[in-house]
Coordinates of C-alpha atoms and ligand atoms in Angstrom, one line a residue:
M1 CA 68.2 14.5 91.0
N2 CA 71.6 15.8 92.6
I3 CA 71.8 19.1 92.8
Q4 CA 75.2 20.9 93.8
A5 CA 75.1 24.8 94.1
S6 CA 78.0 26.8 95.4
F7 CA 78.8 30.9 95.9
V8 CA 81.5 32.0 93.8
R9 CA 81.6 35.6 94.6
S10 CA 80.2 39.2 94.7
A11 CA 80.7 40.9 91.1
A12 CA 81.0 44.9 91.0
G13 CA 81.7 44.8 87.5
E14 CA 82.8 42.8 84.6
T15 CA 86.3 42.0 85.8
D16 CA 84.8 40.7 88.9
L17 CA 83.0 37.7 86.8
P18 CA 83.8 34.3 85.9
S19 CA 86.4 33.9 82.7
D20 CA 86.3 29.8 82.4
G21 CA 84.0 30.2 79.3
L22 CA 80.9 28.0 81.3
V23 CA 77.2 28.9 80.3
E24 CA 75.2 31.5 82.4
I25 CA 71.8 32.5 83.0
A26 CA 70.9 35.7 84.5
F27 CA 68.1 36.5 87.1
V28 CA 66.5 39.8 86.8
G29 CA 63.8 41.4 88.5
R30 CA 62.7 44.3 90.4
S31 CA 64.3 44.2 94.3
N32 CA 62.4 42.1 96.4
V33 CA 60.6 40.0 93.3
G34 CA 62.0 36.7 94.7
K35 CA 65.3 36.3 92.8
S36 CA 67.3 34.9 95.5
S37 CA 64.3 32.6 97.1
L38 CA 63.7 31.3 94.0
I39 CA 67.4 30.3 93.1
N40 CA 67.2 28.8 97.0
A41 CA 64.3 26.8 95.9
L42 CA 65.7 25.9 92.7
V43 CA 69.1 24.5 94.3
R44 CA 67.5 23.3 97.6
E45 CA 69.9 25.1 99.5
R46 CA 70.2 28.4 101.3
V47 CA 73.0 29.4 98.6
A48 CA 71.2 33.1 98.3
R49 CA 70.7 36.3 101.0
T50 CA 66.9 36.7 101.1
S51 CA 65.6 39.9 102.7
A52 CA 62.1 41.4 103.5
A53 CA 63.8 44.6 102.9
P54 CA 63.9 45.5 99.1
G55 CA 67.8 46.2 97.3
K56 CA 69.7 45.4 100.0
T57 CA 72.2 44.4 97.3
R58 CA 74.0 46.3 94.6
L59 CA 76.2 43.6 93.5
A60 CA 75.9 40.3 91.2
N61 CA 76.2 37.7 93.1
V62 CA 77.5 34.5 91.0
Y63 CA 77.0 31.0 91.7
R64 CA 78.1 27.4 90.2
V65 CA 75.4 25.2 89.8
R66 CA 75.7 21.7 89.1
R67 CA 72.5 19.5 88.3
G68 CA 72.3 15.8 87.9
G69 CA 74.8 14.6 85.1
A70 CA 74.2 17.9 83.2
A71 CA 77.4 20.7 82.7
P72 CA 77.7 23.0 85.1
F73 CA 76.7 26.7 84.4
Y74 CA 76.8 29.9 86.4
L75 CA 74.0 31.4 87.3
L76 CA 74.2 35.6 88.1
D77 CA 71.5 37.0 90.6
L78 CA 71.2 40.5 89.4
P79 CA 71.0 43.5 92.1
G80 CA 67.0 44.1 91.7
Y81 CA 66.0 47.6 90.1
G82 CA 63.8 50.1 91.1
Y83 CA 65.0 51.0 94.6
A84 CA 68.3 52.4 94.2
R85 CA 69.0 55.8 95.8
G86 CA 69.7 58.5 92.9
G87 CA 68.4 56.1 90.1
D88 CA 69.6 52.9 89.0
S89 CA 72.8 53.7 87.0
G90 CA 74.7 51.7 89.4
F91 CA 72.2 48.4 88.1
E92 CA 72.4 49.5 84.5
E93 CA 76.0 49.5 84.5
L94 CA 76.3 46.2 85.8
A95 CA 73.5 44.6 84.2
G96 CA 75.6 45.8 80.8
A97 CA 78.9 43.9 81.6
V98 CA 76.8 40.7 82.5
F99 CA 74.8 40.7 79.5
A100 CA 77.6 42.1 77.1
R101 CA 78.8 37.9 77.9
Q102 CA 75.1 37.1 76.0
P103 CA 73.7 35.0 78.8
A104 CA 70.6 33.1 79.0
G105 CA 68.2 35.8 80.7
L106 CA 65.1 35.0 83.1
L107 CA 62.9 38.3 83.8
L108 CA 60.9 37.4 87.1
V109 CA 58.1 39.5 87.7
D110 CA 55.9 39.6 90.9
A111 CA 52.2 37.7 90.2
R112 CA 50.7 40.6 91.9
H113 CA 51.5 43.1 90.0
P114 CA 51.6 42.2 86.2
G115 CA 52.9 44.5 83.9
L116 CA 55.1 47.3 85.7
A117 CA 56.8 49.5 83.6
T118 CA 60.0 49.0 84.6
D119 CA 59.2 45.2 84.2
R120 CA 58.5 46.0 80.7
Q121 CA 61.6 48.0 79.8
A122 CA 63.2 44.9 81.6
W123 CA 61.9 42.6 79.0
G124 CA 62.6 44.7 76.1
W125 CA 66.1 44.8 77.0
I126 CA 66.6 41.3 77.8
Q127 CA 65.0 40.5 74.3
G128 CA 67.2 42.5 72.7
T129 CA 70.2 41.0 74.4
A130 CA 70.1 37.8 76.3
A131 CA 71.2 34.9 74.1
A132 CA 67.9 33.0 75.2
H133 CA 65.1 34.3 77.3
A134 CA 62.0 33.5 79.4
L135 CA 59.7 35.3 81.7
V136 CA 58.7 33.7 85.5
A137 CA 55.7 35.0 87.8
T138 CA 57.0 34.8 91.3
K139 CA 54.6 34.2 94.5
I140 CA 52.3 32.7 93.0
D141 CA 51.3 31.1 96.4
K142 CA 50.1 34.9 97.2
L143 CA 47.3 34.7 94.6
S144 CA 43.5 32.7 95.1
R145 CA 42.9 31.0 92.0
A146 CA 40.3 33.8 90.5
E147 CA 43.1 36.5 90.9
R148 CA 45.9 34.0 89.6
L149 CA 43.6 33.5 86.2
H150 CA 43.3 37.1 86.0
A151 CA 47.1 37.7 86.6
M152 CA 48.5 35.1 84.2
R153 CA 46.1 36.4 81.4
T154 CA 47.0 40.1 82.4
L155 CA 50.9 38.8 82.2
E156 CA 50.8 37.2 78.7
A157 CA 49.3 39.8 77.1
V158 CA 51.3 42.6 78.4
F159 CA 54.7 40.6 77.7
E160 CA 53.2 38.8 74.6
N161 CA 55.1 35.5 75.5
S162 CA 54.1 32.6 77.9
V163 CA 54.9 33.0 81.6
L164 CA 55.5 30.1 83.9
P165 CA 53.8 30.3 87.7
V166 CA 56.4 29.9 90.7
S167 CA 56.3 29.3 94.0
A168 CA 59.5 29.5 96.1
V169 CA 57.5 28.6 99.1
T170 CA 55.1 25.8 98.0
G171 CA 57.6 24.4 95.2
E172 CA 54.9 24.9 92.8
G173 CA 56.5 25.5 88.9
L174 CA 60.1 24.3 90.1
E175 CA 60.3 21.3 87.7
A176 CA 58.9 22.8 84.9
L177 CA 61.6 25.9 85.7
W178 CA 64.7 23.4 85.2
T179 CA 63.2 22.2 82.3
L180 CA 63.0 26.0 81.2
I181 CA 66.3 26.6 82.2
D182 CA 68.1 24.0 80.6
R183 CA 66.2 24.7 77.2
L184 CA 67.6 28.2 77.9
L185 CA 71.2 27.3 78.3
N186 CA 71.0 24.6 75.4
S187 CA 69.8 27.5 73.0
S188 CA 72.6 29.7 74.3
Q189 CA 76.0 29.6 73.0
P190 CA 79.0 28.0 75.4
R191 CA 80.6 31.2 76.1
R192 CA 84.7 31.0 74.9
P193 CA 86.8 31.2 77.4
L194 CA 88.6 35.2 78.0
H195 CA 91.4 33.6 79.9
P196 CA 92.7 30.4 78.3
R197 CA 94.7 28.5 81.1
P198 CA 97.6 27.4 79.5
R199 CA 97.4 23.7 78.6
E200 CA 99.5 22.1 81.8
T201 CA 98.7 18.4 81.0
A202 CA 99.5 18.8 77.3
T203 CA 103.2 20.1 77.8
R204 CA 103.8 18.4 81.5
P205 CA 105.8 15.2 81.1
H206 CA 104.2 12.2 82.4
P207 CA 105.1 11.3 85.7
R208 CA 107.7 9.1 86.1
R209 CA 106.8 6.0 88.2
K210 CA 109.8 5.0 90.6
S211 CA 110.4 1.5 90.4
Ligands
GTP301 N1 55.0 34.1 99.5 C1 56.4 33.7 99.1 N2 56.7 34.9 99.4 C2 58.2 34.3 98.6 C3 58.5 34.1 97.7 N3 59.6 34.4 97.3 C4 60.3 35.4 98.0 N4 59.3 35.6 99.2 C5 59.7 37.1 100.3 O1 59.9 37.8 99.1 C6 60.5 38.8 100.1 C7 61.9 39.0 99.0 O2 62.9 37.7 98.8 P1 64.2 38.0 97.9 O3 64.2 36.3 97.7 O4 65.3 38.3 98.7 O5 64.1 38.8 96.7 P2 64.9 39.4 96.0 O6 64.5 39.4 94.5 O7 66.2 38.9 96.0 O8 65.3 41.0 96.3 P3 66.6 41.6 96.3 O9 67.8 40.9 96.6 O10 66.4 43.2 97.2 O11 66.9 42.1 94.9 C8 61.2 37.7 101.2 O12 60.2 38.2 102.0 C9 60.8 36.6 100.7 O13 60.6 35.6 101.8 C10 57.2 33.0 97.0 O14 57.3 32.4 96.4 N5 56.1 33.2 98.1
MG302 MG1 68.3 38.8 96.3

């Protein structure tokens, strides 16, 4: 299936976020959990910057994505929590601005560290604010079969929700994640434009052809 993805902008706050009313999904997770890598794997292109050093991005990166004949949507890559110097107040403010828009929310947790307190807090918060929400376990390729069984069981027990195992490296779970994203986007309300454009086409006279 044809996928088009482009970087729109980095947003420091509410005023930088798009205002044309497309549906949105926010990717949330600790720094280094693999948000940017998963975005690149999903769209099969390196649109998002990844880094082995956590906590580099303090802005939300906005991508416009279109898959096949489906309606385009915005994918918001939030800065990772857990590594900010002097607390996470910057993250909270930005996340608050993003979630006030009632996007769909996808929480990414590292399959190797199931049930961290910060992840559980984030899940509680997403459940309370996002229009629709789901969970994925990242870097599943790093676990042996036995580790994986244990991790998935622990995750589903802790979050009381199904968790989709994914890997940006092997591509495992990506098709299932697209299906999940479609479902989340469909069950979140289309946003009304904040600043509707004047309806140029309706008021402009039809161009006349010269004969
Ligand atoms: N083995 C493996 N490594 C991964 C996977 N996804 C990401 N990584 C690695 O994990 C590190 C962090 O990945 P990023 O995608 O930059 O993580 P992030 O969540 O965007 O991090 P911040 O932007 O700092 O919040 C990089 O070194 C990636 O190569 C995966 O599925 N498998
Ligand atoms: Mg990132």
